[in-house]
PDB file of C-alpha atoms in Angstrom:
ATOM      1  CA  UNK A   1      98.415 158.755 -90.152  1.00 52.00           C
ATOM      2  CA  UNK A   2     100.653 161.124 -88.372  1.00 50.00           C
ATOM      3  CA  UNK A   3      99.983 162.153 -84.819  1.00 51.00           C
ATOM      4  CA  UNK A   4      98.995 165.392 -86.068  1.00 47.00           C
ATOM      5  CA  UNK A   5      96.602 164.138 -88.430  1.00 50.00           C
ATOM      6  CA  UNK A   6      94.552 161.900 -86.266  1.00 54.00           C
ATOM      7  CA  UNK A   7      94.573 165.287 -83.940  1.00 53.00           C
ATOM      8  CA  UNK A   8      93.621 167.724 -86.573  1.00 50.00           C
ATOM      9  CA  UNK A   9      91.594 166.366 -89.641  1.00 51.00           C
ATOM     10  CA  UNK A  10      91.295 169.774 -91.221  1.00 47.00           C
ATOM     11  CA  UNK A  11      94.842 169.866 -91.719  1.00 45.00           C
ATOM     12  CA  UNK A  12      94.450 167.451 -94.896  1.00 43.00           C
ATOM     13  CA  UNK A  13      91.496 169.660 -96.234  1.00 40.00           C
ATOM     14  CA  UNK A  14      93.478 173.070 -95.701  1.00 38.00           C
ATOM     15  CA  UNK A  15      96.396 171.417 -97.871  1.00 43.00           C
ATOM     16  CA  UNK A  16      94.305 169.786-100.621  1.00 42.00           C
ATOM     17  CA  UNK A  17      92.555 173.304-100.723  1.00 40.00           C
ATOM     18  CA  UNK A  18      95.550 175.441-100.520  1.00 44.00           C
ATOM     19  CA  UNK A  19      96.844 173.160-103.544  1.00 41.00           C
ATOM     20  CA  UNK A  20      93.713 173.520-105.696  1.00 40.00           C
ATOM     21  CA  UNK A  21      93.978 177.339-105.013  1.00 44.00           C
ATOM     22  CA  UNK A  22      97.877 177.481-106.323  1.00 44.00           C
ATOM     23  CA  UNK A  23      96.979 174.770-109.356  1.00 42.00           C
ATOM     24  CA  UNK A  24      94.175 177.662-110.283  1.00 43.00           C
ATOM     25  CA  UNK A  25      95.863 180.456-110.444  1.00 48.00           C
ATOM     26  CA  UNK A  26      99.185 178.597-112.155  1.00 46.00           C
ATOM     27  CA  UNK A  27      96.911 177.534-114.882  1.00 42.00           C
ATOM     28  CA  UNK A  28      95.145 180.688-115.024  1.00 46.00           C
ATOM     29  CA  UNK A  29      98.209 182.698-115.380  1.00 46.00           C
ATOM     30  CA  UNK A  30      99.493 180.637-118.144  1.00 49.00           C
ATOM     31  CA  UNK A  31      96.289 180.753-119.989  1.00 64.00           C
ATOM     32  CA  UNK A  32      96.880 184.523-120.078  1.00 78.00           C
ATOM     33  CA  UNK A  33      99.883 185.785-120.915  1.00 85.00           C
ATOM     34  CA  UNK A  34      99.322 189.375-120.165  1.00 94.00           C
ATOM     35  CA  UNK A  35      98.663 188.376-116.395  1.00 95.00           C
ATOM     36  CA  UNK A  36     101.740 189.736-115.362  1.00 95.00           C
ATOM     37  CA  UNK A  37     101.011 193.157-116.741  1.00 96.00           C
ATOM     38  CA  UNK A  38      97.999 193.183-115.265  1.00 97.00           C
ATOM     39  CA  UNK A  39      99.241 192.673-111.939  1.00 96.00           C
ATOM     40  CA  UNK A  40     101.623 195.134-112.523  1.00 96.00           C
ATOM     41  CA  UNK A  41      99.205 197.543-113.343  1.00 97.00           C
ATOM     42  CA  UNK A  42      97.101 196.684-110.414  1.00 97.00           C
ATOM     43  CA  UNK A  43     100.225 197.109-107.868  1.00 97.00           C
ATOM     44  CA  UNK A  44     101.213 200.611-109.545  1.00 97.00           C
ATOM     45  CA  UNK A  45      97.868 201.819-109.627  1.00 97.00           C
ATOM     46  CA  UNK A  46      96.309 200.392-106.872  1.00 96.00           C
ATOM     47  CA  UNK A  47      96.651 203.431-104.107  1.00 96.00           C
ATOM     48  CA  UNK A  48      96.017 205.926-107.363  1.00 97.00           C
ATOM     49  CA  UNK A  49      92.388 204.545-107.555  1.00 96.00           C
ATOM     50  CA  UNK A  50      91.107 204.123-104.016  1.00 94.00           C
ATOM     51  CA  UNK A  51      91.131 207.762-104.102  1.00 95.00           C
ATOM     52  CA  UNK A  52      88.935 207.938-106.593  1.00 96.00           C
ATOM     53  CA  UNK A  53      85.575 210.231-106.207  1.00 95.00           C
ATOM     54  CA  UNK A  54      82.559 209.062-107.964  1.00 94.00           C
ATOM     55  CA  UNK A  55      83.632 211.993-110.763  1.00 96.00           C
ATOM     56  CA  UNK A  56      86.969 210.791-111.289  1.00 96.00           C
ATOM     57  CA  UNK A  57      86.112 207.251-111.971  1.00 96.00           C
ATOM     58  CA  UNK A  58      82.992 208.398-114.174  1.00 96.00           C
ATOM     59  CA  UNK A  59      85.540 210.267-116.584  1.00 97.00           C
ATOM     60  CA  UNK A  60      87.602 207.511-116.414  1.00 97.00           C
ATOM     61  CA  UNK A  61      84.846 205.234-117.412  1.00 96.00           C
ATOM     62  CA  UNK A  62      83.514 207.517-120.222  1.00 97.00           C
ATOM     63  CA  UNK A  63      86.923 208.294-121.672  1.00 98.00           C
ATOM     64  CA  UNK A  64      87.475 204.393-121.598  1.00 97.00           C
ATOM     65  CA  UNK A  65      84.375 203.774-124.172  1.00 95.00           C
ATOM     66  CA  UNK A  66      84.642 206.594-126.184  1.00 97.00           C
ATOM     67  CA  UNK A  67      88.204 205.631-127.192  1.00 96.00           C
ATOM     68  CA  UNK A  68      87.317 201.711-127.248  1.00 93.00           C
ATOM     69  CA  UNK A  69      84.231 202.657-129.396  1.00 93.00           C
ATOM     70  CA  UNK A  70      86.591 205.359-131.831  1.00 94.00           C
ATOM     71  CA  UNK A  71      86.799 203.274-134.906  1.00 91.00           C
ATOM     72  CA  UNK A  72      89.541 205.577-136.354  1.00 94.00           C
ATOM     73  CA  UNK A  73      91.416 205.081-133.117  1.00 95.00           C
ATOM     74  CA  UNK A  74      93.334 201.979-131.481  1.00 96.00           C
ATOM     75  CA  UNK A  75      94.351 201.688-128.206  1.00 97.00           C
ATOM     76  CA  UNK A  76      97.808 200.357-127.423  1.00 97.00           C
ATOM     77  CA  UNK A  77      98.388 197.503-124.777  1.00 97.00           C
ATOM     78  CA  UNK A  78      99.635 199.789-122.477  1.00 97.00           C
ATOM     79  CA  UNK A  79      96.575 201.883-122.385  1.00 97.00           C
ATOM     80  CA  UNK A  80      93.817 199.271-122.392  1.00 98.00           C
ATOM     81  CA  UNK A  81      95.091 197.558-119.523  1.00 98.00           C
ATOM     82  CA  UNK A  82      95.633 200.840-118.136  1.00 98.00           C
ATOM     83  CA  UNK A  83      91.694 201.773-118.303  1.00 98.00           C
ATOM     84  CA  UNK A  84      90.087 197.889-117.687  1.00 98.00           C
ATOM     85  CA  UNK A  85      92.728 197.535-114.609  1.00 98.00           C
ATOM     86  CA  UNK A  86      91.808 200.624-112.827  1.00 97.00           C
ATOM     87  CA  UNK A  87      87.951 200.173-113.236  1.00 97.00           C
ATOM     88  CA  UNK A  88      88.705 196.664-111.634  1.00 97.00           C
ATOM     89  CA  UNK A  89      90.512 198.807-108.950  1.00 96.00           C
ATOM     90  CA  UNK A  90      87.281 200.805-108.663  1.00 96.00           C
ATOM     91  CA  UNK A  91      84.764 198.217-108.860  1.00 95.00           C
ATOM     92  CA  UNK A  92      86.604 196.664-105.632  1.00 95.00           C
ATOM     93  CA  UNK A  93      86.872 199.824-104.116  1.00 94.00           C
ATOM     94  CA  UNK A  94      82.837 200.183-103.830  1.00 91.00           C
ATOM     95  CA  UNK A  95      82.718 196.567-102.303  1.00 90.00           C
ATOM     96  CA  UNK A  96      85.125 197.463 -99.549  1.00 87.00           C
ATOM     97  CA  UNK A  97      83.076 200.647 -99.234  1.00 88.00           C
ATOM     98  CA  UNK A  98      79.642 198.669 -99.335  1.00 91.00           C
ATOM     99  CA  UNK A  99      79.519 195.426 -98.142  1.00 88.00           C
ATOM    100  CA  UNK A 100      76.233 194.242 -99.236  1.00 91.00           C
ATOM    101  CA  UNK A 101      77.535 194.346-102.716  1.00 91.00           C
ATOM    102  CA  UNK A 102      80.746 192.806-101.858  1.00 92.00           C
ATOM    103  CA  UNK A 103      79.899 189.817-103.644  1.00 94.00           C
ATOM    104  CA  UNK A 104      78.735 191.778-107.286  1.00 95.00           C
ATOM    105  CA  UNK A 105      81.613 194.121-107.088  1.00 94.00           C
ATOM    106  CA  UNK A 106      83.985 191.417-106.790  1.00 95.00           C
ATOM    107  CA  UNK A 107      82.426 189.760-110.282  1.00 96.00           C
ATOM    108  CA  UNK A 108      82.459 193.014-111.702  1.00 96.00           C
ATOM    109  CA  UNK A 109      86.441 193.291-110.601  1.00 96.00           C
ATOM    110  CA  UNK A 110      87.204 190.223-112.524  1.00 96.00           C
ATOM    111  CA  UNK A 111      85.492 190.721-115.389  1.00 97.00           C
ATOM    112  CA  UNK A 112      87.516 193.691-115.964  1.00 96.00           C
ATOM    113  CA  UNK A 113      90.414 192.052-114.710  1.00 95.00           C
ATOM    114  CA  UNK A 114      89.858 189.244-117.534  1.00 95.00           C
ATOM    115  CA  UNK A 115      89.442 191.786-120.108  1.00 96.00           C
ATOM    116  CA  UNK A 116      92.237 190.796-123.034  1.00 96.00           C
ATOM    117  CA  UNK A 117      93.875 193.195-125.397  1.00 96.00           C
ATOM    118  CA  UNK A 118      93.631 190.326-127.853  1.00 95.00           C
ATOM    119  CA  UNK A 119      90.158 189.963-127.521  1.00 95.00           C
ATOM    120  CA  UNK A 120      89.579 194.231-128.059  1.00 95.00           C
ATOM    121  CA  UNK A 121      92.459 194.502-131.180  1.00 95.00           C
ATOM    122  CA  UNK A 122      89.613 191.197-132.819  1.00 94.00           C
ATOM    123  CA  UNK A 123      86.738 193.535-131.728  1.00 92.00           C
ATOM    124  CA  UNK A 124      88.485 196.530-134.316  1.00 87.00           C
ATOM    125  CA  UNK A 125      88.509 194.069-137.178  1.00 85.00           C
TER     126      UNK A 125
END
């Protein structure tokens, strides 16, 4: 053991968990191939959001499930991941804005964040 080491333990810990953390999100991100998109869409439409009103993000929401629930109608990549990553943007938005439901806001963030256009285009079969 290294000098360092033997003088701060929690150095090995911080590196195993910083390597768990990047092995995560590598596989993660491979598992999904849209995950660059997404974060794309997060980045562009990240300020766009967090000036949302409680009106604004209700339309948003409602014109989200009519179209999704239009059987006539398909949405194209580009809009689904439009609608799913701003109400992820949102759902964050209210657990900065709250903190006692930090922790549920955060879930609800990722679900919609792990929404797939794959999974919605099987959903219209």
């Amino acid at each position: 053991m290294s000098y360092y080491e033997e003088n701060n333990p929690n150095i090995s810990f911080c590196f195993y968990a910083f390597c768990c953390s990047y092995l995560f999100i590598c596989t993660r991100k491979k598992n999904n191939p849209d995950a660059q998109l997404k974060e794309t869409f997060y980045k562009k439409y990240k300020k766009e959001v967090q000036a949302y009103d409680k009106k604004d993000f209700d339309t948003l929401f409602l014109d989200f499930f009519k179209k999704q629930r239009d059987a006539s109608l398909t949405l194209t990549q580009e809009e689904f991941y439009t609608y799913t990553i701003k109400i992820a943007i949102y759902s964050e938005k209210l657990g900065l804005l709250y903190k006692d439901q930090k922790d549920e806001s955060q879930r609800a963030k990722q679900e919609w964040f792990d929404k797939n256009y794959s999974d919605y285009l099987n959903s219209k079969k």
